[in-house]
PDB file of C-alpha atoms in Angstrom:
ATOM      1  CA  UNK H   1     -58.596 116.898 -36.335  1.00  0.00           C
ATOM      2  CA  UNK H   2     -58.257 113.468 -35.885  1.00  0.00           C
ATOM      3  CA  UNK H   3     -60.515 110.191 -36.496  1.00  0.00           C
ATOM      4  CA  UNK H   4     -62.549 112.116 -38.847  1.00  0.00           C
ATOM      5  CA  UNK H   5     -62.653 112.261 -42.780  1.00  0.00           C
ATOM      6  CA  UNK H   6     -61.170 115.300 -44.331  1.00  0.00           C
ATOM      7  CA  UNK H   7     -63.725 117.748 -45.275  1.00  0.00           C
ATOM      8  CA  UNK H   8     -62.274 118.342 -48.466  1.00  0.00           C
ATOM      9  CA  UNK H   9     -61.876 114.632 -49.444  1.00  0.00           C
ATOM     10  CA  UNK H  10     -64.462 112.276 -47.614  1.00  0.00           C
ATOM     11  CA  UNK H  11     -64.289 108.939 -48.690  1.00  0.00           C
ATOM     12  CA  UNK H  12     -66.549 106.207 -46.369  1.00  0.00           C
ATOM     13  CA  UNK H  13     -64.008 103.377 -47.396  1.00  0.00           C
ATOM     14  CA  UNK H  14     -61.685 104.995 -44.845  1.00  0.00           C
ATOM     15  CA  UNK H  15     -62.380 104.950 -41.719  1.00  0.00           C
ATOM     16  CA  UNK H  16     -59.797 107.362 -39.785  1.00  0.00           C
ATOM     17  CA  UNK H  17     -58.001 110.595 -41.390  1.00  0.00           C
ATOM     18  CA  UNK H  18     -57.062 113.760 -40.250  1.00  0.00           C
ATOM     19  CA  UNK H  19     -55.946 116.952 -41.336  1.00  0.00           C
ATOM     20  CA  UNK H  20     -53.791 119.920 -40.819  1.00  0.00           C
ATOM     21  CA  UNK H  21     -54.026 123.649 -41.506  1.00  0.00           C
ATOM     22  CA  UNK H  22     -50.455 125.833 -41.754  1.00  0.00           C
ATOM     23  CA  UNK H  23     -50.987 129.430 -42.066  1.00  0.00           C
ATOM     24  CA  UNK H  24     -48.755 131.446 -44.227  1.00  0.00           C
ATOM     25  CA  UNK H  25     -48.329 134.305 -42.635  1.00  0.00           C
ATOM     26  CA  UNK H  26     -49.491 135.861 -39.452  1.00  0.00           C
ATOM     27  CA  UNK H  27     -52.606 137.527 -38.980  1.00  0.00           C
ATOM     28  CA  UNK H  28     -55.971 136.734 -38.397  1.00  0.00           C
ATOM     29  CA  UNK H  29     -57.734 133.825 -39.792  1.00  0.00           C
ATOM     30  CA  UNK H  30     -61.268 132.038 -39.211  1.00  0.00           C
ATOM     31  CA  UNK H  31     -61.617 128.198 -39.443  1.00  0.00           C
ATOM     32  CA  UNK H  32     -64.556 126.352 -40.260  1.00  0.00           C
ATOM     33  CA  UNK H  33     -64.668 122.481 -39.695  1.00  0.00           C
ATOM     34  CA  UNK H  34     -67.064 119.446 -39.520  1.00  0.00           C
ATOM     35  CA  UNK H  35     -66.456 115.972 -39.594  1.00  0.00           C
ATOM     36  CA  UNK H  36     -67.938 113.117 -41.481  1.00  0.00           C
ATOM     37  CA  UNK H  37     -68.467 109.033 -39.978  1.00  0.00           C
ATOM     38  CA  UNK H  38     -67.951 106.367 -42.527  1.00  0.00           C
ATOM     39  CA  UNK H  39     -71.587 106.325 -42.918  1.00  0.00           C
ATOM     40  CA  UNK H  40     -71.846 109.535 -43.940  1.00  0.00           C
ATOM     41  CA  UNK H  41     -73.296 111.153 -41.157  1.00  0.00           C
ATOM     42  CA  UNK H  42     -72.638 114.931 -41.594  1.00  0.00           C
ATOM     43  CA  UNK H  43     -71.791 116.879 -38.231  1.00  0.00           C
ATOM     44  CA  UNK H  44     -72.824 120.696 -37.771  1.00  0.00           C
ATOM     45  CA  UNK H  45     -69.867 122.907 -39.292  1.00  0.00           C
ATOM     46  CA  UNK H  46     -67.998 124.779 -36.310  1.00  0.00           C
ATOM     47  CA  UNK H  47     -66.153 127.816 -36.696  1.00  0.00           C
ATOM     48  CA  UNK H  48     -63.030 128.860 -34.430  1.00  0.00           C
ATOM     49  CA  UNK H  49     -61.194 132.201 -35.328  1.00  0.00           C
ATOM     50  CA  UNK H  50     -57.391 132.393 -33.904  1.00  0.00           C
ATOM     51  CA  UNK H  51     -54.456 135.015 -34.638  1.00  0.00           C
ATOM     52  CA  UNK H  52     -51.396 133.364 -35.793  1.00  0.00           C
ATOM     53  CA  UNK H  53     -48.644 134.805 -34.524  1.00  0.00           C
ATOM     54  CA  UNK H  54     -45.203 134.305 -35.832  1.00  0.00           C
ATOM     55  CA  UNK H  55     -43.389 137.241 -35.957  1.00  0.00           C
ATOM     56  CA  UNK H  56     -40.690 137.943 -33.001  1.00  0.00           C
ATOM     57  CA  UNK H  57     -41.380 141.801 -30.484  1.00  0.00           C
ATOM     58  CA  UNK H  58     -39.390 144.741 -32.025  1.00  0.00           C
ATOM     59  CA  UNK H  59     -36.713 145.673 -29.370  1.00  0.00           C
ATOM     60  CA  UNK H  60     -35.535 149.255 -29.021  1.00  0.00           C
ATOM     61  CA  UNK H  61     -33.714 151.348 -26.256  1.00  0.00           C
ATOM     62  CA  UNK H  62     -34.829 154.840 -25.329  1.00  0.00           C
ATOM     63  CA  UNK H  63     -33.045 157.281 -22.692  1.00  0.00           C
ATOM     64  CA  UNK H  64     -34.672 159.407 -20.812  1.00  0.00           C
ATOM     65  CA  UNK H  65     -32.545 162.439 -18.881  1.00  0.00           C
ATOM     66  CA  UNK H  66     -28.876 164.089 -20.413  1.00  0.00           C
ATOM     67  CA  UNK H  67     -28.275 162.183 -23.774  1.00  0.00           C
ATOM     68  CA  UNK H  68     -25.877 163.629 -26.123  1.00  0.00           C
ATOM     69  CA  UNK H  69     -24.907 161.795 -29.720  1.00  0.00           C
ATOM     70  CA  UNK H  70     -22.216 162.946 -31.850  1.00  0.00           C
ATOM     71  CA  UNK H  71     -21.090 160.835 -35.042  1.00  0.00           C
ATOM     72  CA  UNK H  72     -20.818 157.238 -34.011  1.00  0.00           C
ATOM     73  CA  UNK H  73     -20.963 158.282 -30.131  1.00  0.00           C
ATOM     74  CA  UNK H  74     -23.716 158.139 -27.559  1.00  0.00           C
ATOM     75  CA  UNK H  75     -22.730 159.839 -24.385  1.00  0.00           C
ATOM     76  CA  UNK H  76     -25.045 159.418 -21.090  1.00  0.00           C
ATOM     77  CA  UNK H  77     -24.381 161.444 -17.240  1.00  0.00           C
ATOM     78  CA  UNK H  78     -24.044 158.040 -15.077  1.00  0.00           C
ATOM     79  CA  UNK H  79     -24.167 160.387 -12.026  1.00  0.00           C
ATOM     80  CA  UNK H  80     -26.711 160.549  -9.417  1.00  0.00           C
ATOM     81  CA  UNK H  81     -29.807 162.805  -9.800  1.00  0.00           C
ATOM     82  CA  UNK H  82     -30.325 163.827  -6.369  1.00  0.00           C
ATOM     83  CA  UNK H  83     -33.642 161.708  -5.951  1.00  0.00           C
ATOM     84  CA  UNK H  84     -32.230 158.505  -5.664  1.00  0.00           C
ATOM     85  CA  UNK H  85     -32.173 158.152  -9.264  1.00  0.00           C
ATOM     86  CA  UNK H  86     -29.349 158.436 -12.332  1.00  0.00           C
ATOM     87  CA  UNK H  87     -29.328 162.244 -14.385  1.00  0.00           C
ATOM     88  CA  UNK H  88     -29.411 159.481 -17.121  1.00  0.00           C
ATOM     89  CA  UNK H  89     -31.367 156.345 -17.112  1.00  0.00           C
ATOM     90  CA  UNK H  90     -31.479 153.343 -19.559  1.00  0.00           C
ATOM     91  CA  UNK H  91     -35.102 151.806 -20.804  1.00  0.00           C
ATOM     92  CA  UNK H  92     -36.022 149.423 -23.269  1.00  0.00           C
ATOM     93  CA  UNK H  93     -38.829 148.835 -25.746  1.00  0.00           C
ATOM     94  CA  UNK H  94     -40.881 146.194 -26.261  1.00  0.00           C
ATOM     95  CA  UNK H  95     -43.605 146.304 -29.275  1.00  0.00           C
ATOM     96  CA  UNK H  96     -45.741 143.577 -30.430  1.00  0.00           C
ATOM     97  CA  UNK H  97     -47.685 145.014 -33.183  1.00  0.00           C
ATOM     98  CA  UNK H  98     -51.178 143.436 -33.422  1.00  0.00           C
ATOM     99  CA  UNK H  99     -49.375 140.063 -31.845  1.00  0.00           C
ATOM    100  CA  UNK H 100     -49.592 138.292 -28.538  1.00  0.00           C
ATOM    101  CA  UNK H 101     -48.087 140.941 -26.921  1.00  0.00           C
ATOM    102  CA  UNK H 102     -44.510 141.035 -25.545  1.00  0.00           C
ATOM    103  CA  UNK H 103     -43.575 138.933 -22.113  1.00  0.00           C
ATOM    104  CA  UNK H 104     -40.322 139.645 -21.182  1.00  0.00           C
ATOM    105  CA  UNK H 105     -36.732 141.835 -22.325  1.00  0.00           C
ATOM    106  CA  UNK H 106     -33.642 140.926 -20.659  1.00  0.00           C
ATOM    107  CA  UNK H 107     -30.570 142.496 -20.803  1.00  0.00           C
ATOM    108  CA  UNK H 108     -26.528 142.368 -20.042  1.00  0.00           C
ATOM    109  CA  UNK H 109     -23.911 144.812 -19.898  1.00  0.00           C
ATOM    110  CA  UNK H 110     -20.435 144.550 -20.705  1.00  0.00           C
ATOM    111  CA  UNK H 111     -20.944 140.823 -21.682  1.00  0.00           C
ATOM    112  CA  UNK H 112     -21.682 140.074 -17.912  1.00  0.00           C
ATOM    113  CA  UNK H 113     -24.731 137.869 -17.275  1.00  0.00           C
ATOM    114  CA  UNK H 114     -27.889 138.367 -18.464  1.00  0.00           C
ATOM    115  CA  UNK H 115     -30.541 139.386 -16.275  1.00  0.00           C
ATOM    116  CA  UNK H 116     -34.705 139.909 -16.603  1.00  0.00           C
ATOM    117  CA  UNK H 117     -35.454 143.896 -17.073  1.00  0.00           C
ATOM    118  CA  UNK H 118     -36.903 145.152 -14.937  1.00  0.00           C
ATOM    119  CA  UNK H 119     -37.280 148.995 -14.979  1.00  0.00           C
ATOM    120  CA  UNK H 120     -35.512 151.779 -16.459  1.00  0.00           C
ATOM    121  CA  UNK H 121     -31.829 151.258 -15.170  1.00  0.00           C
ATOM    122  CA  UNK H 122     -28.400 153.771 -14.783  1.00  0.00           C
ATOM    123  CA  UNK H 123     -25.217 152.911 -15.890  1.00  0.00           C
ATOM    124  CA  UNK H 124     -22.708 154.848 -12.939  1.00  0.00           C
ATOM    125  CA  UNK H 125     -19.469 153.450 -14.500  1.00  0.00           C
ATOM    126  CA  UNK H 126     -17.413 155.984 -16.228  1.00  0.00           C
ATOM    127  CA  UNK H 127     -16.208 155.073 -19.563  1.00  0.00           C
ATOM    128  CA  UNK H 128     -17.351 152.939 -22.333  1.00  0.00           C
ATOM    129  CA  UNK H 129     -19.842 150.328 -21.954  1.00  0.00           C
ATOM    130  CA  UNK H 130     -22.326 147.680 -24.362  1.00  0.00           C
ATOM    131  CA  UNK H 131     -25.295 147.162 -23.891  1.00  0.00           C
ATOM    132  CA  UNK H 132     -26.878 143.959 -25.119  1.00  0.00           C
ATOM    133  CA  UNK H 133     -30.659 143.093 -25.375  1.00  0.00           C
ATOM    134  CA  UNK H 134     -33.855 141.203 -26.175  1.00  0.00           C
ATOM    135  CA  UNK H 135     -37.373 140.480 -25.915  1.00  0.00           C
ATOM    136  CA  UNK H 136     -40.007 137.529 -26.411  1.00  0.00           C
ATOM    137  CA  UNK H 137     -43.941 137.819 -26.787  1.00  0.00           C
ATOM    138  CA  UNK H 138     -46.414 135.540 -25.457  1.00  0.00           C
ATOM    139  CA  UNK H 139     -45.725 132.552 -27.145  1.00  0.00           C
ATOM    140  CA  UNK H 140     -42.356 131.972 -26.980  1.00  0.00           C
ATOM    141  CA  UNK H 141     -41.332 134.248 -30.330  1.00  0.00           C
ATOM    142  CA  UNK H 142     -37.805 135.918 -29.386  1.00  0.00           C
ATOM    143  CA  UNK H 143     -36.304 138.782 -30.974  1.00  0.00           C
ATOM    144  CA  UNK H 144     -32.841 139.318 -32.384  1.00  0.00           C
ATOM    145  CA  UNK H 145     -29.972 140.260 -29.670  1.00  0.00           C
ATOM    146  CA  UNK H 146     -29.740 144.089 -30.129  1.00  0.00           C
ATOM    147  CA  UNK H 147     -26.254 145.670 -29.034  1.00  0.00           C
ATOM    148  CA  UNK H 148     -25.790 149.596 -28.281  1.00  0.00           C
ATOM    149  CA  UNK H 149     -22.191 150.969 -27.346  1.00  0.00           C
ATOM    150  CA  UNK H 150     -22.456 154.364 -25.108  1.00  0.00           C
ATOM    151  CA  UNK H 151     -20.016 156.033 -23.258  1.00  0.00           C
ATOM    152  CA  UNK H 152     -20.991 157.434 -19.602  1.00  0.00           C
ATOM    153  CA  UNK H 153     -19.161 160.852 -19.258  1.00  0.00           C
ATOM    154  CA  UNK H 154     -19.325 162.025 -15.395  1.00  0.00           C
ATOM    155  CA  UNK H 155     -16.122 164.373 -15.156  1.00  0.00           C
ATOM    156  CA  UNK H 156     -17.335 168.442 -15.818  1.00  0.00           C
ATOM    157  CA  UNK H 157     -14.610 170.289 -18.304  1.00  0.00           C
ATOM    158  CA  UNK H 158     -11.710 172.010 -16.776  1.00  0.00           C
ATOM    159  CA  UNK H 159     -11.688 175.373 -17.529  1.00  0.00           C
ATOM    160  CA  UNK H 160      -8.858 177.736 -17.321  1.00  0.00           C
ATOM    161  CA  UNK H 161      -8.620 181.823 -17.766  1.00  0.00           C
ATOM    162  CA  UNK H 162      -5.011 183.237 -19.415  1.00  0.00           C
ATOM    163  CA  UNK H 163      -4.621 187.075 -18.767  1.00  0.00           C
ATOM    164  CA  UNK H 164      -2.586 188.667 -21.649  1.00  0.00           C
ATOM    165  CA  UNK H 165      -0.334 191.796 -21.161  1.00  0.00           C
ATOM    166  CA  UNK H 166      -0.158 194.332 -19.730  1.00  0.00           C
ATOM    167  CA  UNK H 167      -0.215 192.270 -16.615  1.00  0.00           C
ATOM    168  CA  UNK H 168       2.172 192.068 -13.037  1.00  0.00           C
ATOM    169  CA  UNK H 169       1.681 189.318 -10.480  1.00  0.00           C
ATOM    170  CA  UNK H 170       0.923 191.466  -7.082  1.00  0.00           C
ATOM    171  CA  UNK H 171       1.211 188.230  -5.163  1.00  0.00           C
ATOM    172  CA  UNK H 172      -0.963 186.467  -2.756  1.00  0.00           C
ATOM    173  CA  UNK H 173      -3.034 185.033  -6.125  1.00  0.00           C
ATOM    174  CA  UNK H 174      -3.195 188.599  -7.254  1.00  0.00           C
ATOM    175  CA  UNK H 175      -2.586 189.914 -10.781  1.00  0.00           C
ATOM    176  CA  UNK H 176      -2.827 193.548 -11.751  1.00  0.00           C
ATOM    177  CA  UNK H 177      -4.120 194.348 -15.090  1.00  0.00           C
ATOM    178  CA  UNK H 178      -5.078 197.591 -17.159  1.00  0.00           C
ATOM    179  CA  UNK H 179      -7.862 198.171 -19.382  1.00  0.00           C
ATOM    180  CA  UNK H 180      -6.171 196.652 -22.565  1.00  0.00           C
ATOM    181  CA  UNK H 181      -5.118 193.203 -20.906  1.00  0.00           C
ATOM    182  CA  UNK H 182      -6.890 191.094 -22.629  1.00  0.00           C
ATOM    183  CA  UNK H 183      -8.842 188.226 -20.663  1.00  0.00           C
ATOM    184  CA  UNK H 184      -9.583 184.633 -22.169  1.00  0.00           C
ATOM    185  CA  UNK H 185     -11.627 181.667 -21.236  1.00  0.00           C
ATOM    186  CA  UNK H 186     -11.033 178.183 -22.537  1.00  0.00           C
ATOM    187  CA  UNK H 187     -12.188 174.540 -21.320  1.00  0.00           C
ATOM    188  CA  UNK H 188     -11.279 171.190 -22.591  1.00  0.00           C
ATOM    189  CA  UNK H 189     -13.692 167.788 -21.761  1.00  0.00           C
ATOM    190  CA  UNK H 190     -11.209 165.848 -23.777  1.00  0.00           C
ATOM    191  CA  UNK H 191     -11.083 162.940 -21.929  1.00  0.00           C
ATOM    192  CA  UNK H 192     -13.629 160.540 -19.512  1.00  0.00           C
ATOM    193  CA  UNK H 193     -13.344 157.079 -17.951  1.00  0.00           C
ATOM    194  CA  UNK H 194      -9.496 157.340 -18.391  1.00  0.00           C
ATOM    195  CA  UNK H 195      -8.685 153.644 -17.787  1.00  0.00           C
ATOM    196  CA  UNK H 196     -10.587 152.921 -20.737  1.00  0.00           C
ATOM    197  CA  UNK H 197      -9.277 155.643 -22.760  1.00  0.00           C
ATOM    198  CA  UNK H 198     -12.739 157.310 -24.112  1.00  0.00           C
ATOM    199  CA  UNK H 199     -13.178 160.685 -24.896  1.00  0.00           C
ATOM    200  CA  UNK H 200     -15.770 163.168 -23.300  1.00  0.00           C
ATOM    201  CA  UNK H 201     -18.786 164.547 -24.442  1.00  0.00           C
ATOM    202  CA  UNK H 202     -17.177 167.895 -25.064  1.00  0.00           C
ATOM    203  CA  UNK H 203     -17.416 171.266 -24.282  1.00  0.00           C
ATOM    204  CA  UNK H 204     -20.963 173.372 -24.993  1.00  0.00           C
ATOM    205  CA  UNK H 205     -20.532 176.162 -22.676  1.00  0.00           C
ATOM    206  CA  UNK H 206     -18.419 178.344 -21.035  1.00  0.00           C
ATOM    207  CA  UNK H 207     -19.896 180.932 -18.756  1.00  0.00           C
ATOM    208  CA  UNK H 208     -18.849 183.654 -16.397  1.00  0.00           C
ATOM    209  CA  UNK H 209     -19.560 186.948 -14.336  1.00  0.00           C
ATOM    210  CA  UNK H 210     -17.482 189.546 -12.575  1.00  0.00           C
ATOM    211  CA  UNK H 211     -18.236 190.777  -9.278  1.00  0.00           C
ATOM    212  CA  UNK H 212     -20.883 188.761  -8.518  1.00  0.00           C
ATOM    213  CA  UNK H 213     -23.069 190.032 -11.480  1.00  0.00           C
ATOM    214  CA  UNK H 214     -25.013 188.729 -14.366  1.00  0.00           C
ATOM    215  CA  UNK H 215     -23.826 185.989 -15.536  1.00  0.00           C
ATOM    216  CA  UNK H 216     -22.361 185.676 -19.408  1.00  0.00           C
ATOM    217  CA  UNK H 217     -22.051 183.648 -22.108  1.00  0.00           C
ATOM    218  CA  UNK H 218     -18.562 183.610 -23.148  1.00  0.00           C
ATOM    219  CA  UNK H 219     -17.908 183.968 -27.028  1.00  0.00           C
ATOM    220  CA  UNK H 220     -14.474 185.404 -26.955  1.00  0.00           C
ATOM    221  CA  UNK H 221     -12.184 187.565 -25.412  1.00  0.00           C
ATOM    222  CA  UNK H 222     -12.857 190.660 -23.328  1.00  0.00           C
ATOM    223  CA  UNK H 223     -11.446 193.149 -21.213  1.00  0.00           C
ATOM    224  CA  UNK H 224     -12.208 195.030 -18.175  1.00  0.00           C
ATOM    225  CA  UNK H 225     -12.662 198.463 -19.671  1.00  0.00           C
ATOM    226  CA  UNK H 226     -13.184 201.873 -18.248  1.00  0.00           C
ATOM    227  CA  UNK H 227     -16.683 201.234 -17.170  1.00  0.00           C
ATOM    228  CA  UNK H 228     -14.775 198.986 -14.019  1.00  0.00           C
ATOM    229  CA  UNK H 229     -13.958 201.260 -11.662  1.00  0.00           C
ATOM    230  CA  UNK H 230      -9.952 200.532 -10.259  1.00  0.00           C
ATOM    231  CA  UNK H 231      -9.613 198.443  -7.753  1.00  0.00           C
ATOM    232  CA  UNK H 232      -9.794 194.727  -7.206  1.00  0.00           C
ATOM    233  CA  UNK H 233     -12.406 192.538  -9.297  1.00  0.00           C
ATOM    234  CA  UNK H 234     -13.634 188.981  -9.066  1.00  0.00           C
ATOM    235  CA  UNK H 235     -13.986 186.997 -12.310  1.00  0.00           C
ATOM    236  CA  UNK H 236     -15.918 183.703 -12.027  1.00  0.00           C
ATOM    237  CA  UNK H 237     -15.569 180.879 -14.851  1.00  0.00           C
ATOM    238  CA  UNK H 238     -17.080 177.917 -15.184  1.00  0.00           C
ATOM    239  CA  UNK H 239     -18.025 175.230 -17.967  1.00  0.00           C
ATOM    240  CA  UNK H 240     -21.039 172.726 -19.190  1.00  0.00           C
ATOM    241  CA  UNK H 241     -20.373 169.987 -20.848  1.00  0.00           C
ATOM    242  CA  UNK H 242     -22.636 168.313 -23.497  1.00  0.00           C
ATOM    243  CA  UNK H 243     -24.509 166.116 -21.113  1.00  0.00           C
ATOM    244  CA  UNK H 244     -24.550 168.897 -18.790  1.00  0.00           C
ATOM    245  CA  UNK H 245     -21.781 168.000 -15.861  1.00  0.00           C
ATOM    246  CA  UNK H 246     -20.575 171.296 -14.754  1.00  0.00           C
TER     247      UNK H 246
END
């Protein structure tokens, strides 16, 4: 307030002061003020209540679709969903507490250029990518650049049957087996993104079923044992990986 004695310290010799208020802290405060003339004319005290607010939006990211997070690793499906939309998408979090509210998050990727958010967002690109972000309130307070490393796995696991002995190859992709041969699944997801050299989510599943039946879990090896009657089978294999490309 200026041109006005101090409320606290009038003093009709002067004839101009002024006065300022800091809050410590933020929160909620209510200020009562007058002003007195140099002849000591007392004005009617006025009361304004105001929310200081100096503390910066809490920035977070959230995933919504196949996540999977193993040690150090965070592992997102980058391919498409089939509604015009990403099996994994990206979103981040703005919170204000009781403050002015948050304004704006922006975001880069891969130290490209940053750009405003605008929605939940996919990352396609297999391999390893950062993702950097931020957000500011109403009034200009802006949080702390936030940085999260994931790793977008889109390849499926390869999977692969070995038939043990007794076996003979009958040709024409036919092998003939008896009831001891022993039959055995395995998959590896060991690598995604190649060209940046980071690994896959892994393996969670291997599944199977023979002549077009029910379809297993596999948990080990098996055989096809007198309940098959001879003649030729069909065994097929397939495997999940951890953020669920098959």
């Amino acid at each position: 307030i200026t041109g006005v004695e101090p409320l606290a310290s009038y003093a009709p010799s002067r004839a101009i002061a002024h006065c300022s208020v800091v809050p410590a802290k933020s929160g909620k405060y209510s200020v009562s003020y007058r002003s007195i003339d140099c002849s000591g004319n007392v004005e009617d005290e006025k009361k304004l209540d105001i929310y200081v607010d100096g503390d910066s939006p809490e920035a977070s990211i959230a995933y919504v679709g196949q996540l999977y997070r193993e040690e150090s690793r965070t592992y997102i499906n980058g391919n498409t969903d089939g509604a015009g939309g990403y099996r994994t998408v990206v979103k981040i979090v703005a919170e204000d507490g009781t403050g002015s509210g948050s304004n704006a998050s922006s975001v880069r990727i891969d130290g490209g250029a940053w750009g405003a958010y605008a929605g939940q967002f996919g990352i396609p690109t297999e391999g390893a990518h950062k993702i950097e972000y931020t957000s500011v309130d109403n009034i200009g307070n802006a949080s702390m650049i936030k940085t999260e490393n994931i790793i977008t796995d889109n390849t499926a696991p390869v999977s692969s049957l070995v038939i043990g002995d007794p076996k003979r190859d009958l040709g024409n992709g036919l092998t003939g087996i008896t009831i001891k041969t022993r039959l055995v699944l395995s998959a590896g997801d060991t690598r995604s993104g190649t060209t940046l050299g980071s690994p896959g989510s892994g393996t969670k599943a291997i599944e199977y079923r023979i002549d077009g039946g029910l379809v297993r879990q596999y948990a080990g090896e098996f055989m096809l044992d007198e309940s098959y009657a001879e003649g030729m089978h069909e065994i097929r294999y397939w495997s999940t990986d951890n953020v669920e490309n098959i």
